[in-house]
mmCIF file with all atom_site columns, C-alpha atoms in Angstrom:
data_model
loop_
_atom_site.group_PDB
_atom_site.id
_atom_site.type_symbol
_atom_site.label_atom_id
_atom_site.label_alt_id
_atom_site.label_comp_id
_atom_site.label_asym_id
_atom_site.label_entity_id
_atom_site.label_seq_id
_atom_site.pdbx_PDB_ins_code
_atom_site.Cartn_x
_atom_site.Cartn_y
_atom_site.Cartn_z
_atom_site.occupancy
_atom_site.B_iso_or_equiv
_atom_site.pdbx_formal_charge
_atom_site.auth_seq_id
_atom_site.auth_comp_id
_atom_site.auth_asym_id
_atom_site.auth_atom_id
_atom_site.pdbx_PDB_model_num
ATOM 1  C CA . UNK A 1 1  ? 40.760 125.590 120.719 1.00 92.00 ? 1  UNK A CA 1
ATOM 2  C CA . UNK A 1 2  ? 41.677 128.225 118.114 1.00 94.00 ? 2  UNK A CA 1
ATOM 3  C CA . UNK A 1 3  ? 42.754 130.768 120.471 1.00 95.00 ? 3  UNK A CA 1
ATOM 4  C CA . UNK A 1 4  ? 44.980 128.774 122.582 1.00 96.00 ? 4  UNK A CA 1
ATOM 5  C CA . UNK A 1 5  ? 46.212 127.432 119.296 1.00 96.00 ? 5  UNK A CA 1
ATOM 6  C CA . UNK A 1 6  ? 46.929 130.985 117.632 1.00 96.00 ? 6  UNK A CA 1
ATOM 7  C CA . UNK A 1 7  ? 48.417 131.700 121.434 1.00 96.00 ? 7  UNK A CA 1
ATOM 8  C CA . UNK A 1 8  ? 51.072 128.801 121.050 1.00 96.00 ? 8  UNK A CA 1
ATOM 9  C CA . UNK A 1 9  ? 51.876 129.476 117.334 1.00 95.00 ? 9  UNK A CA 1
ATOM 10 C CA . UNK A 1 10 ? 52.721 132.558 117.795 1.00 95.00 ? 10 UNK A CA 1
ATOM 11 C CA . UNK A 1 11 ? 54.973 131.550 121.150 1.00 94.00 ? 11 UNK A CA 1
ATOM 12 C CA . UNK A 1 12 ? 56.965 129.351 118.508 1.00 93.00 ? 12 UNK A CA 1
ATOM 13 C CA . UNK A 1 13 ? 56.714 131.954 115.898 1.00 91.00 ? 13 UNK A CA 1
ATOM 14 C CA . UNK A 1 14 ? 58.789 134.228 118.612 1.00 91.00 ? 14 UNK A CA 1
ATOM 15 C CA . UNK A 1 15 ? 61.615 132.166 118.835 1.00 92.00 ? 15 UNK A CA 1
ATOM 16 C CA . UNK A 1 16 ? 65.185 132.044 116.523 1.00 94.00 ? 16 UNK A CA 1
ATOM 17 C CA . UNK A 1 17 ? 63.712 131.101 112.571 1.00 94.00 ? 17 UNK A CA 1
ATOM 18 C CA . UNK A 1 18 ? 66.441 128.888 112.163 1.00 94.00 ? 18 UNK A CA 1
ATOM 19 C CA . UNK A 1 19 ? 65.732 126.641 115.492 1.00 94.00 ? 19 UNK A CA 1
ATOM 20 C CA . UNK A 1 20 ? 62.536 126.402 115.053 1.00 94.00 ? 20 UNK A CA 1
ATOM 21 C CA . UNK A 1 21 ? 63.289 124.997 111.296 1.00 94.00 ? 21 UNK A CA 1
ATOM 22 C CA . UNK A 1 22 ? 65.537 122.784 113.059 1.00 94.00 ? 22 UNK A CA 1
ATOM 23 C CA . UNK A 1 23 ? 63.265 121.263 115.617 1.00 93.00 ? 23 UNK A CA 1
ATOM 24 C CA . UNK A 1 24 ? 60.816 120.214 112.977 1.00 93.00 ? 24 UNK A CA 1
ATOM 25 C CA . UNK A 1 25 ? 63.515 118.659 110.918 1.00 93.00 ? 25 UNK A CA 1
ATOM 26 C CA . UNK A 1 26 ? 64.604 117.035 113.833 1.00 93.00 ? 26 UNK A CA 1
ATOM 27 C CA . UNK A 1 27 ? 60.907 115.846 114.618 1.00 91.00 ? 27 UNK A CA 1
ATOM 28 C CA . UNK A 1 28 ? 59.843 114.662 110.985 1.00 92.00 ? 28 UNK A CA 1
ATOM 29 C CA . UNK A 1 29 ? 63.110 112.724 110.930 1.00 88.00 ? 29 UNK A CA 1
ATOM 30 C CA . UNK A 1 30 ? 63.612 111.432 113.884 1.00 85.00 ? 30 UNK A CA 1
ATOM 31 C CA . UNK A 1 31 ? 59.796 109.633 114.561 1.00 89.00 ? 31 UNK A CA 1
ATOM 32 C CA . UNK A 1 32 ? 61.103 106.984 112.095 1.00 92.00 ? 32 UNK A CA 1
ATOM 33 C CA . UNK A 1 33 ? 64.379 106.163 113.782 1.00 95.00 ? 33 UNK A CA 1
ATOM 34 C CA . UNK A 1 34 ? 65.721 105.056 116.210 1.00 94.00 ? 34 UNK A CA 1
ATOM 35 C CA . UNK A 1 35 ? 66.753 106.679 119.692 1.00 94.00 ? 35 UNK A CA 1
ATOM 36 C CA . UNK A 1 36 ? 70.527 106.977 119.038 1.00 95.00 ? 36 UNK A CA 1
ATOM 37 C CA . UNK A 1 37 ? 70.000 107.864 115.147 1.00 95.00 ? 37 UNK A CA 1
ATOM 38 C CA . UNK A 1 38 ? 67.344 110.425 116.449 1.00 92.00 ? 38 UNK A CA 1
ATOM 39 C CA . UNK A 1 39 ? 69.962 111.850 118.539 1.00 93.00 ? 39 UNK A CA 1
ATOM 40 C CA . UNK A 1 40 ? 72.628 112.222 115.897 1.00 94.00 ? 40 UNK A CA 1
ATOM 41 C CA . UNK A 1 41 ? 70.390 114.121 113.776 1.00 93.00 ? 41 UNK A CA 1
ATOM 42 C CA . UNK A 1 42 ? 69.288 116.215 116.332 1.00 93.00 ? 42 UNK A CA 1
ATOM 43 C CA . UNK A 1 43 ? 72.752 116.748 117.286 1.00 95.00 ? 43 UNK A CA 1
ATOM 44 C CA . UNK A 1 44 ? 73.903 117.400 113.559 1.00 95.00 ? 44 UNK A CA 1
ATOM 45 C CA . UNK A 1 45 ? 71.263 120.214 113.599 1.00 95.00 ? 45 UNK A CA 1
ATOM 46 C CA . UNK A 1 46 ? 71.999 121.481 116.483 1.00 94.00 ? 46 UNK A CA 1
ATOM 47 C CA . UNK A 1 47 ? 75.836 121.563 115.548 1.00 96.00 ? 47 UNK A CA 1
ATOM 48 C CA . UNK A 1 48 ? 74.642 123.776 112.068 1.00 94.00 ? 48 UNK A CA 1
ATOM 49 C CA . UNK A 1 49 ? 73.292 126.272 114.792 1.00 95.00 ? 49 UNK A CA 1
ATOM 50 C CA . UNK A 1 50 ? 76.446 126.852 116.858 1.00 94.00 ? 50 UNK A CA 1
ATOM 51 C CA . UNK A 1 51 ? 77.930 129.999 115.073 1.00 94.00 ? 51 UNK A CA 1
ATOM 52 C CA . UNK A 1 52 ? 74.738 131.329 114.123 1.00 95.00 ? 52 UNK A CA 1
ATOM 53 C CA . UNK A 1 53 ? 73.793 135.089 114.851 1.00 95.00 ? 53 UNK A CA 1
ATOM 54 C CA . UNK A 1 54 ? 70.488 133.884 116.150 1.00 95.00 ? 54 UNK A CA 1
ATOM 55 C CA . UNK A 1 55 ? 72.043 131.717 118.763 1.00 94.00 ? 55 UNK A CA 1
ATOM 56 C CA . UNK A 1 56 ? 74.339 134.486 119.889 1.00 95.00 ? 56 UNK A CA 1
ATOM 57 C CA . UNK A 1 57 ? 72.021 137.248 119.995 1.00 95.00 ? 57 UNK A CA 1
ATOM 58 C CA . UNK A 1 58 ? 69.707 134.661 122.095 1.00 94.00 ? 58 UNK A CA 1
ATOM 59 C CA . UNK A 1 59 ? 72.108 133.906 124.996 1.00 96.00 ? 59 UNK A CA 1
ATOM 60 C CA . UNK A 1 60 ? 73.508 137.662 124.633 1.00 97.00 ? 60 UNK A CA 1
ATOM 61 C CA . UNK A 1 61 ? 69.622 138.493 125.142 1.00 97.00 ? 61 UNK A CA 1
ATOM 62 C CA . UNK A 1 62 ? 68.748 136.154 127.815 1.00 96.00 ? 62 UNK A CA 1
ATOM 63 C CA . UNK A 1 63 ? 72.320 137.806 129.774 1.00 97.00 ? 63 UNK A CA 1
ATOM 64 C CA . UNK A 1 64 ? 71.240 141.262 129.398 1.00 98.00 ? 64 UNK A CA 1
ATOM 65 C CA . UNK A 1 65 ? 67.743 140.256 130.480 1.00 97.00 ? 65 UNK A CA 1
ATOM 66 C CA . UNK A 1 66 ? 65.779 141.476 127.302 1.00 96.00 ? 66 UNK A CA 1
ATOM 67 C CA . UNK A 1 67 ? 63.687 139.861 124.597 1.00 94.00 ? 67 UNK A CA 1
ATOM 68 C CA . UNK A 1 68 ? 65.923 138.925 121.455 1.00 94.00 ? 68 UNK A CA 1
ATOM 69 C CA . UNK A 1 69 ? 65.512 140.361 118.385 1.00 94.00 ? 69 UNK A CA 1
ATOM 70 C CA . UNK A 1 70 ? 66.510 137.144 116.099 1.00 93.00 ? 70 UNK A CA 1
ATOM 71 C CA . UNK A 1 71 ? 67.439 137.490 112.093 1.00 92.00 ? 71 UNK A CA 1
ATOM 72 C CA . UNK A 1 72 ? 67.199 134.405 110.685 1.00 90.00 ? 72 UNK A CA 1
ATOM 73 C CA . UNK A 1 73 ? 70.715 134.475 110.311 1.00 90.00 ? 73 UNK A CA 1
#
């Protein structure tokens, strides 16, 4: 159980800082509401991660095939 759990931590570690922030926020907030305010706050988030570098250099990565190197920012 420890290995597969270091083996999936570190498959969300991998991914865009700020997302991953996000999707907890979205996941502590949204177990007490309901479906449509769940929603809106995920969609708030995901709004705040439109013009980020991270979200560019992910699609930008994904198009050129290669894994993405994200900032944080």
């Amino acid at each position: 159980l420890i290995e597969k759990t270091q083996s999936v931590a570190e498959v969300i570690a991998a991914n865009a800082p700020m997302s991953v922030k996000s999707v907890k926020k979205a996941m502590n907030h949204g177990i007490s509401l309901n479906l449509t305010q769940a929603m809106e706050v995920d969609l708030a988030l995901y709004k705040a991660l439109i013009a980020t570098n991270d979200r560019k250099e992910g699609i930008n990565a994904f198009n050129e095939k290669r894994k993405p190197a994200f900032t944080g920012e």
